[in-house]
Coordinates of C-alpha atoms in Angstrom, one line a residue:
M229 CA -186.1 46.4 -5.9
A230 CA -183.3 47.1 -3.4
S231 CA -184.9 50.3 -2.2
V232 CA -188.1 48.4 -1.4
T233 CA -186.4 45.8 0.7
L234 CA -184.4 48.3 2.6
S235 CA -187.4 50.6 3.4
L236 CA -189.6 47.9 4.8
P237 CA -187.6 47.1 8.0
A238 CA -187.9 50.8 9.0
I239 CA -191.7 50.3 9.5
T240 CA -192.6 49.0 12.8
T241 CA -195.2 46.5 11.9
S242 CA -196.3 45.8 15.5
S243 CA -197.5 49.4 15.9
L244 CA -199.4 49.5 12.7
S245 CA -202.9 48.1 11.9
R246 CA -203.9 46.4 8.7
Q247 CA -205.6 49.7 7.6
S248 CA -202.5 51.8 8.1
L249 CA -200.4 49.4 6.1
G250 CA -203.0 49.7 3.3
S251 CA -203.0 53.5 3.5
L252 CA -199.2 53.6 3.4
S253 CA -199.2 51.6 0.2
K254 CA -201.8 53.8 -1.7
P255 CA -199.4 56.7 -2.6
K256 CA -197.1 54.2 -4.2
P257 CA -199.2 51.7 -6.1
E258 CA -196.2 50.4 -8.0
L259 CA -194.8 49.0 -4.8
R260 CA -197.9 46.9 -3.9
P261 CA -196.9 43.7 -5.9
K262 CA -193.4 43.6 -4.6
P263 CA -193.8 42.7 -0.9
R264 CA -196.6 40.1 -1.5
P265 CA -197.9 40.1 2.1
G266 CA -199.7 37.1 3.3
P267 CA -198.8 33.4 3.1
T268 CA -198.9 31.7 -0.3
P269 CA -198.3 28.0 -1.2
F270 CA -195.4 28.8 -3.6
P271 CA -193.0 30.4 -1.0
S272 CA -193.5 27.5 1.4
H273 CA -192.9 25.1 -1.4
T274 CA -189.6 26.6 -2.3
L275 CA -188.6 26.9 1.3
Y276 CA -189.1 23.3 2.4
K277 CA -188.6 21.4 -0.9
T278 CA -185.4 20.8 -2.8
P279 CA -184.7 23.8 -5.1
L280 CA -184.1 21.3 -8.0
R281 CA -187.8 20.5 -8.3
P282 CA -188.9 23.9 -9.7
L283 CA -186.2 23.7 -12.3
T284 CA -187.8 20.6 -13.9
H285 CA -190.7 22.8 -14.8
S286 CA -188.6 25.1 -16.9
P287 CA -190.0 26.9 -19.9
R288 CA -190.6 24.7 -22.9
N289 CA -188.2 26.6 -25.2
L290 CA -185.3 26.1 -22.8
R291 CA -186.0 22.3 -22.7
V292 CA -186.0 22.1 -26.5
T293 CA -182.6 23.9 -26.7
S294 CA -181.0 21.5 -24.2
Q295 CA -182.3 18.5 -26.1
L296 CA -180.8 19.7 -29.3
R297 CA -177.4 19.8 -27.6
Q298 CA -177.7 16.1 -26.5
P299 CA -177.8 12.9 -28.4
I300 CA -181.2 11.2 -28.9
I301 CA -180.2 8.6 -26.2
S302 CA -178.8 10.6 -23.3
P303 CA -176.0 9.3 -21.1
D304 CA -178.5 9.0 -18.2
D305 CA -180.9 6.8 -20.2
H306 CA -179.4 3.6 -19.0
W307 CA -182.0 1.2 -20.4
G308 CA -181.9 3.0 -23.8
L309 CA -178.1 3.0 -23.9
W310 CA -177.7 -0.7 -22.9
T311 CA -180.3 -1.5 -25.5
A312 CA -178.4 0.3 -28.2
L313 CA -175.1 -1.4 -27.2
F314 CA -176.4 -4.9 -27.2
T315 CA -178.5 -4.3 -30.3
T316 CA -175.4 -3.1 -32.1
G317 CA -173.5 -6.2 -31.0
A318 CA -176.3 -8.5 -32.2
F319 CA -176.5 -6.7 -35.5
G320 CA -172.8 -7.2 -36.0
L321 CA -173.2 -10.9 -35.4
W322 CA -176.1 -11.1 -37.8
S323 CA -174.1 -9.2 -40.4
E324 CA -171.7 -12.1 -40.8
K325 CA -174.5 -14.0 -42.6
T326 CA -174.3 -11.3 -45.3
K327 CA -171.6 -11.1 -48.0
I328 CA -170.2 -7.8 -46.8
G329 CA -170.4 -8.6 -43.1
G330 CA -168.7 -12.0 -43.7
M331 CA -165.8 -10.2 -45.4
V332 CA -165.1 -7.7 -42.7
S333 CA -166.3 -9.6 -39.6
A334 CA -168.9 -8.9 -36.9
A335 CA -166.3 -7.0 -34.8
L336 CA -165.7 -4.3 -37.4
V337 CA -169.4 -4.0 -38.3
S338 CA -170.3 -3.4 -34.6
T339 CA -167.4 -0.9 -34.2
L340 CA -168.4 1.0 -37.3
V341 CA -172.1 1.1 -36.4
G342 CA -171.2 2.4 -32.9
L343 CA -168.9 5.0 -34.5
A344 CA -171.7 6.1 -36.9
A345 CA -174.3 6.2 -34.2
S346 CA -172.3 8.4 -31.9
N347 CA -171.2 10.8 -34.7
V348 CA -174.7 11.4 -36.0
G349 CA -176.0 12.0 -32.5
I350 CA -178.0 8.9 -31.7
I351 CA -175.8 7.8 -28.7
P352 CA -173.3 9.8 -26.7
H353 CA -169.5 9.7 -27.0
E354 CA -169.2 9.4 -23.2
A355 CA -171.4 7.6 -20.7
G356 CA -171.3 5.7 -17.5
A357 CA -172.3 2.5 -19.3
Y358 CA -169.1 2.7 -21.4
S359 CA -167.0 2.8 -18.2
I360 CA -168.8 -0.3 -16.9
V361 CA -168.0 -2.1 -20.1
L362 CA -164.3 -1.1 -20.0
E363 CA -163.8 -1.7 -16.3
F364 CA -165.8 -4.9 -15.8
L365 CA -167.1 -6.6 -18.9
L366 CA -163.9 -6.3 -20.9
P367 CA -161.7 -7.8 -18.2
L368 CA -164.3 -10.5 -17.8
A369 CA -164.2 -11.3 -21.5
I370 CA -160.4 -11.7 -21.7
P371 CA -160.2 -15.0 -19.8
L372 CA -163.2 -16.3 -21.7
L373 CA -161.5 -15.4 -25.0
L374 CA -158.2 -17.0 -24.1
F375 CA -159.3 -20.4 -22.7
R376 CA -157.8 -21.9 -25.8
A377 CA -154.4 -20.1 -25.3
D378 CA -152.5 -23.3 -24.6
L379 CA -149.1 -22.2 -26.0
R380 CA -148.1 -25.8 -26.8
S381 CA -151.3 -26.4 -28.7
V382 CA -151.0 -23.1 -30.6
A383 CA -147.4 -24.0 -31.7
S384 CA -148.4 -27.5 -32.9
S385 CA -151.8 -26.6 -34.5
T386 CA -150.9 -23.4 -36.4
G387 CA -147.7 -24.6 -38.1
T388 CA -146.4 -22.3 -40.8
L389 CA -149.2 -19.8 -40.2
L390 CA -147.8 -19.1 -36.7
L391 CA -144.3 -18.4 -38.3
V392 CA -145.9 -16.0 -40.8
F393 CA -147.9 -14.4 -38.0
L394 CA -144.7 -13.7 -36.1
L395 CA -143.3 -12.2 -39.3
G396 CA -146.3 -9.9 -39.4
S397 CA -145.8 -8.9 -35.8
V398 CA -142.2 -7.9 -36.6
A399 CA -143.6 -6.0 -39.6
S400 CA -146.0 -4.1 -37.3
M401 CA -143.0 -3.1 -35.1
V402 CA -141.1 -1.9 -38.2
G403 CA -144.1 0.0 -39.4
T404 CA -144.5 1.7 -36.0
L405 CA -140.9 2.7 -36.0
V406 CA -141.0 4.1 -39.5
A407 CA -144.3 5.9 -39.0
F408 CA -143.1 7.4 -35.7
L409 CA -140.0 8.8 -37.5
M410 CA -142.1 10.2 -40.4
V411 CA -145.1 11.3 -38.3
P412 CA -143.9 11.9 -34.7
M413 CA -147.2 13.6 -33.7
R414 CA -145.4 16.2 -31.6
S415 CA -148.7 18.1 -31.1
L416 CA -149.8 15.4 -28.7
G417 CA -147.0 16.0 -26.3
Q418 CA -146.1 12.9 -24.1
D419 CA -149.1 11.1 -25.6
N420 CA -147.4 10.7 -29.0
W421 CA -145.2 7.7 -28.1
K422 CA -147.9 6.2 -25.9
I423 CA -150.6 6.2 -28.7
A424 CA -148.0 4.9 -31.1
A425 CA -147.3 1.9 -28.8
A426 CA -151.0 1.3 -28.3
L427 CA -151.6 1.2 -32.0
M428 CA -148.7 -1.1 -32.4
G429 CA -150.2 -3.5 -29.9
S430 CA -153.5 -3.3 -31.7
Y431 CA -151.8 -4.2 -35.0
I432 CA -150.2 -7.3 -33.4
G433 CA -153.2 -8.5 -31.3
G434 CA -156.4 -6.5 -31.4
S435 CA -158.5 -3.7 -29.9
V436 CA -158.3 -5.4 -26.4
N437 CA -154.5 -4.7 -26.5
Y438 CA -155.1 -1.2 -27.6
V439 CA -157.2 -0.4 -24.6
A440 CA -154.8 -2.4 -22.2
I441 CA -151.7 -0.5 -23.4
S442 CA -153.5 2.9 -23.3
E443 CA -154.6 2.2 -19.8
A444 CA -151.1 1.0 -18.7
L445 CA -149.3 4.0 -20.2
G446 CA -151.9 6.6 -19.2
V447 CA -153.1 7.9 -22.6
S448 CA -155.4 10.8 -22.2
P449 CA -159.1 10.1 -23.0
S450 CA -159.3 12.6 -25.9
V451 CA -156.2 11.1 -27.6
L452 CA -157.4 7.5 -26.9
A453 CA -160.8 8.3 -28.5
A454 CA -159.1 9.9 -31.5
G455 CA -157.0 6.8 -32.0
V456 CA -160.1 4.6 -31.9
A457 CA -161.8 6.6 -34.6
A458 CA -158.6 6.6 -36.8
D459 CA -158.1 2.9 -36.2
N460 CA -161.6 2.0 -37.2
V461 CA -161.3 3.8 -40.6
I462 CA -157.9 2.4 -41.2
C463 CA -159.0 -1.1 -40.5
A464 CA -162.0 -0.8 -42.8
L465 CA -159.8 0.3 -45.7
Y466 CA -157.2 -2.3 -44.9
F467 CA -159.6 -5.2 -45.0
M468 CA -160.8 -4.1 -48.3
V469 CA -157.2 -4.1 -49.6
L470 CA -156.6 -7.6 -48.2
F471 CA -159.8 -9.0 -49.8
A472 CA -158.7 -7.4 -53.1
F473 CA -155.4 -9.3 -52.9
A474 CA -157.2 -12.5 -52.1
S475 CA -159.8 -12.2 -54.9
K476 CA -157.9 -14.5 -57.2
I477 CA -157.2 -17.2 -54.6
P478 CA -159.8 -20.0 -55.0
P479 CA -161.6 -21.6 -52.1
E480 CA -160.6 -25.1 -50.8
A481 CA -162.4 -28.1 -52.2
S482 CA -164.0 -29.3 -48.9
P483 CA -163.9 -28.3 -45.2
D484 CA -161.2 -29.9 -43.0
D485 CA -162.4 -32.2 -40.2
V486 CA -160.8 -30.0 -37.6
S487 CA -162.6 -26.8 -38.7
M488 CA -165.9 -28.8 -38.9
K489 CA -165.4 -30.0 -35.4
M490 CA -164.6 -26.5 -34.2
E491 CA -167.8 -25.2 -35.9
S492 CA -170.0 -27.9 -34.4
Q493 CA -168.7 -27.2 -30.9
I494 CA -169.4 -23.5 -31.2
E495 CA -172.9 -23.9 -32.8
R496 CA -174.2 -26.7 -30.6
K497 CA -176.4 -25.9 -27.7
L498 CA -174.2 -25.0 -24.7
P499 CA -174.8 -26.9 -21.4
V500 CA -175.8 -24.6 -18.6
L501 CA -173.2 -26.1 -16.2
E502 CA -170.3 -25.5 -18.6
T503 CA -171.4 -22.0 -19.2
A504 CA -171.8 -21.1 -15.6
T505 CA -168.4 -22.7 -14.7
A506 CA -166.7 -20.8 -17.5
L507 CA -168.2 -17.5 -16.3
A508 CA -167.3 -18.3 -12.7
T509 CA -163.7 -19.2 -13.7
S510 CA -163.4 -15.9 -15.5
F511 CA -164.6 -14.0 -12.4
V512 CA -162.0 -15.9 -10.2
I513 CA -159.2 -15.0 -12.6
C514 CA -160.2 -11.4 -12.7
K515 CA -160.5 -11.2 -8.9
A516 CA -157.1 -12.9 -8.5
S517 CA -155.5 -10.5 -11.0
A518 CA -157.0 -7.5 -9.2
Y519 CA -155.6 -8.8 -5.9
L520 CA -152.1 -9.5 -7.4
T521 CA -152.1 -6.0 -9.0
S522 CA -152.9 -4.4 -5.7
L523 CA -150.6 -6.6 -3.6
F524 CA -147.5 -6.0 -5.7
G525 CA -148.4 -2.5 -6.8
I526 CA -148.3 -3.4 -10.5
Q527 CA -148.7 -0.3 -12.7
G528 CA -151.0 -0.2 -15.7
G529 CA -154.2 -1.8 -14.5
I530 CA -155.3 -5.4 -14.3
L531 CA -155.6 -6.3 -18.0
P532 CA -152.0 -7.3 -18.6
V533 CA -152.1 -9.4 -15.4
I534 CA -155.3 -11.1 -16.5
T535 CA -153.8 -11.9 -19.9
A536 CA -150.7 -13.4 -18.4
L537 CA -152.6 -15.4 -15.7
V538 CA -155.1 -17.0 -18.1
V539 CA -152.3 -17.9 -20.6
I540 CA -150.3 -19.6 -17.8
L541 CA -153.4 -21.5 -16.5
A542 CA -154.5 -22.5 -20.0
T543 CA -151.0 -23.9 -20.7
L544 CA -150.7 -25.7 -17.3
L545 CA -154.3 -27.0 -17.3
P546 CA -155.2 -27.5 -20.9
T547 CA -157.8 -30.3 -20.4
Y548 CA -159.9 -28.2 -17.9
F549 CA -159.8 -25.0 -20.0
A550 CA -160.4 -26.9 -23.3
Y551 CA -163.5 -28.3 -21.6
L552 CA -164.7 -24.8 -20.9
A553 CA -163.6 -23.3 -24.2
P554 CA -166.8 -23.7 -26.2
S555 CA -168.9 -22.0 -23.5
G556 CA -166.1 -19.4 -23.1
D557 CA -166.1 -18.6 -26.8
T558 CA -169.9 -17.9 -26.8
L559 CA -169.8 -15.7 -23.7
A560 CA -166.7 -13.9 -24.9
L561 CA -168.3 -13.3 -28.3
V562 CA -171.3 -11.5 -26.8
L563 CA -169.2 -9.5 -24.4
M564 CA -166.7 -8.5 -27.1
Q565 CA -169.4 -7.4 -29.4
V566 CA -170.6 -5.0 -26.8
F567 CA -167.0 -3.9 -26.2
F568 CA -166.6 -3.2 -30.0
A569 CA -169.8 -1.2 -30.0
V570 CA -168.5 0.9 -27.1
L571 CA -165.1 1.2 -28.8
G572 CA -166.8 2.7 -31.9
A573 CA -169.1 4.9 -29.9
S574 CA -166.2 6.4 -28.0
G575 CA -164.5 7.6 -31.2
S576 CA -165.3 11.0 -32.6
I577 CA -164.4 11.6 -36.3
W578 CA -164.6 15.3 -35.6
N579 CA -162.2 14.8 -32.7
V580 CA -159.7 13.2 -35.1
M581 CA -160.0 16.0 -37.7
I582 CA -159.7 18.8 -35.1
T583 CA -157.7 17.4 -32.2
A584 CA -155.3 14.9 -33.7
P585 CA -155.4 14.4 -37.5
S586 CA -151.8 13.2 -37.3
I587 CA -153.0 10.0 -35.7
F588 CA -154.8 9.0 -38.8
V589 CA -151.7 9.7 -41.0
F590 CA -149.5 7.8 -38.5
A591 CA -151.8 4.8 -38.6
L592 CA -152.0 4.9 -42.4
V593 CA -148.2 4.8 -42.7
Q594 CA -148.0 2.2 -40.0
V595 CA -150.2 -0.4 -41.7
T596 CA -148.9 0.5 -45.2
V597 CA -145.3 -0.4 -44.1
H598 CA -146.6 -3.5 -42.3
L599 CA -148.2 -4.8 -45.5
A600 CA -145.2 -3.9 -47.6
V601 CA -142.9 -5.8 -45.2
V602 CA -145.2 -8.8 -45.0
L603 CA -145.6 -9.2 -48.7
G604 CA -141.9 -8.4 -49.4
L605 CA -140.5 -10.9 -46.9
G606 CA -143.2 -13.4 -47.8
K607 CA -142.1 -13.4 -51.4
L608 CA -138.5 -13.6 -50.3
F609 CA -139.1 -16.7 -48.2
H610 CA -141.6 -18.2 -50.7
F611 CA -144.6 -18.2 -48.3
D612 CA -148.1 -18.8 -49.7
L613 CA -150.0 -15.6 -50.4
K614 CA -153.0 -17.1 -48.6
L615 CA -151.0 -17.5 -45.4
L616 CA -149.6 -14.0 -45.7
L617 CA -153.0 -12.4 -46.0
L618 CA -154.5 -14.4 -43.2
A619 CA -151.6 -13.7 -40.8
S620 CA -151.7 -10.0 -41.6
N621 CA -155.5 -10.0 -41.0
A622 CA -154.8 -11.7 -37.6
N623 CA -152.3 -9.0 -36.8
I624 CA -154.3 -5.9 -37.8
G625 CA -157.8 -7.2 -36.8
G626 CA -157.4 -10.0 -34.3
P627 CA -158.7 -13.6 -34.2
T628 CA -162.3 -12.8 -35.1
T629 CA -161.5 -11.0 -38.3
A630 CA -158.9 -13.6 -39.3
G631 CA -161.3 -16.4 -38.7
G632 CA -164.0 -14.5 -40.6
M633 CA -161.8 -14.0 -43.6
A634 CA -160.8 -17.7 -43.7
T635 CA -164.5 -18.7 -43.5
A636 CA -165.6 -16.1 -46.1
K637 CA -162.9 -17.2 -48.6
G638 CA -163.6 -20.9 -48.1
W639 CA -160.2 -21.7 -46.7
H640 CA -161.7 -24.1 -44.2
S641 CA -158.5 -25.8 -43.1
L642 CA -157.1 -22.4 -42.0
V643 CA -160.1 -21.2 -39.9
V644 CA -158.9 -22.7 -36.6
P645 CA -155.1 -21.9 -37.2
A646 CA -156.1 -18.3 -38.0
I647 CA -158.1 -18.0 -34.8
L648 CA -155.4 -19.6 -32.7
A649 CA -152.7 -17.3 -34.3
G650 CA -154.9 -14.3 -33.5
I651 CA -155.4 -15.5 -29.9
F652 CA -151.6 -15.9 -29.6
G653 CA -151.3 -12.3 -30.8
V654 CA -153.7 -11.1 -28.2
S655 CA -151.7 -12.9 -25.6
I656 CA -148.4 -11.2 -26.4
A657 CA -149.3 -7.8 -27.9
T658 CA -149.9 -6.0 -24.6
F659 CA -146.4 -6.8 -23.3
L660 CA -144.8 -6.1 -26.7
G661 CA -146.5 -2.7 -27.0
I662 CA -145.7 -1.6 -23.5
G663 CA -142.1 -2.7 -23.8
F664 CA -141.5 -1.3 -27.2
G665 CA -143.0 2.0 -26.2
I666 CA -141.0 2.4 -23.0
I667 CA -137.7 1.1 -24.4
V668 CA -137.7 2.5 -27.9
L669 CA -140.4 5.1 -28.8
K670 CA -140.2 7.1 -25.6
H671 CA -136.6 8.0 -26.4
L672 CA -137.0 9.0 -30.0

C-alpha cells in the first residue's frame, strides 16, 4: 500500500485526460481498487463527522465480547443503576417483616444483596452513582440520623445499657489492638493501620464511621472495598452468633409505653412541612460543615465535622430537633438503605481473597476478642446477658441492627435505649477511630 500512495504524486494529473488515467491503470489491475477515484459519501462522512460515530457500528462479534466483560447493568446506565440501588434498599426494608430479615436487620440485608449483585455481575463494583451517594447522600443522611443525639437525653434514657455499650466500645479497642499485633497486615503498607482504625470505628458505631475514618485517613480504594466485603461477611456471621446466645432469653410480657410511642411516631403519616424542614435543616448543616472544613483547612473531609455539628446542635436545641426527629428518621432510613446497597456493591469478595485476605482474618480476630471481653467483663460485673448482647450488637452493627434485634426478640423496653446507644456510638466512633489510629496503631 505504501508503494501505491508514493507513486501517485509523481503523476501530473493536470496533464492527463480521463482516458490516459484509465490506460495507465490497465497494466496493473490490482491497483485499481486502491486509489478509489471520485467522490463517495463515506469519505465525506468520516471527514466532517466525529470519528466516534463509525465505531458504534462495530461488528456484532466485538460488541458481544465487550458486553461479556461488563455487568448486566453498566456504570453508564444511570436509570438502571439507581433503580437497582433503591430497589435493593426497599427490599432490605421489606425483609424486616420476615423472620430472617428481622433477625439481621434491613441494613445487613441490603448490604449483602448489593454485595451479591456486584459479585455475580448484575451491577458494577464502581460507578459514578456510587460516588454521588458517598459524596452527597451519605453526608445528607448523617444529620437526619442524629437528630435524636441529645447527649443529655441519651445519658438519662439508656441507663445501664449505655454503660454496657461503653464497655463494648472498650472491648472493640482491645480487640483492634490484639488483632493488629496478631495480624499486622504488612502487605497493605501504610494502609494497614488505617484500615484497622476504620474497622474499629465501624465496630463502635457503624458503616458510616467506617467510611468517614477511611476518608479522613486516606485509605486506598482497593483496600477500602476489600474491608467492606470482609466486614459484611464478618457481621453476618457475628449476628448469627449473637442470636444463638440470645435463643434462650424469653421475650418481655408486654411492650413498654416508651417503645410504643416511638413506634407510633415512626409509622404515622409524616407531615409534609416537618419532612421538608428536616431535609432543609440537614442541607444547612452539610453546607455549614463544608464551609467550616474549607475555612479552617480541616483534613479528612466533612463527615467528622457534620457529626460534631449536629450532635452539638441536637444537645443545645433538643426541642427543635426532637420535633424534626420522626421525619428525619424516615428520610435517613431511606438514604441509609441506599448507602448500604452501595457499600455492599463496592465490595469484591474476589478482591478480598486475592488482594487482602489478611483483612478478613484481622476482622475475625477483632470481633472474637470483642465478644470475649464483653461476655467476660459482663459476667465479672454481673450485667444481664440481654444487655450485653444488645450493646455488642449496637457496637458491631449500629443503631438499626440493635433496634432490630430488640424488636425481633420481643425486648420492647430496650428498643429505644438500643437505638439511642447505637446513635451515641455513631456520634463518637469517628473521632475514636481517627485518634486511636494516629496515636496508637500508626506507631506499632
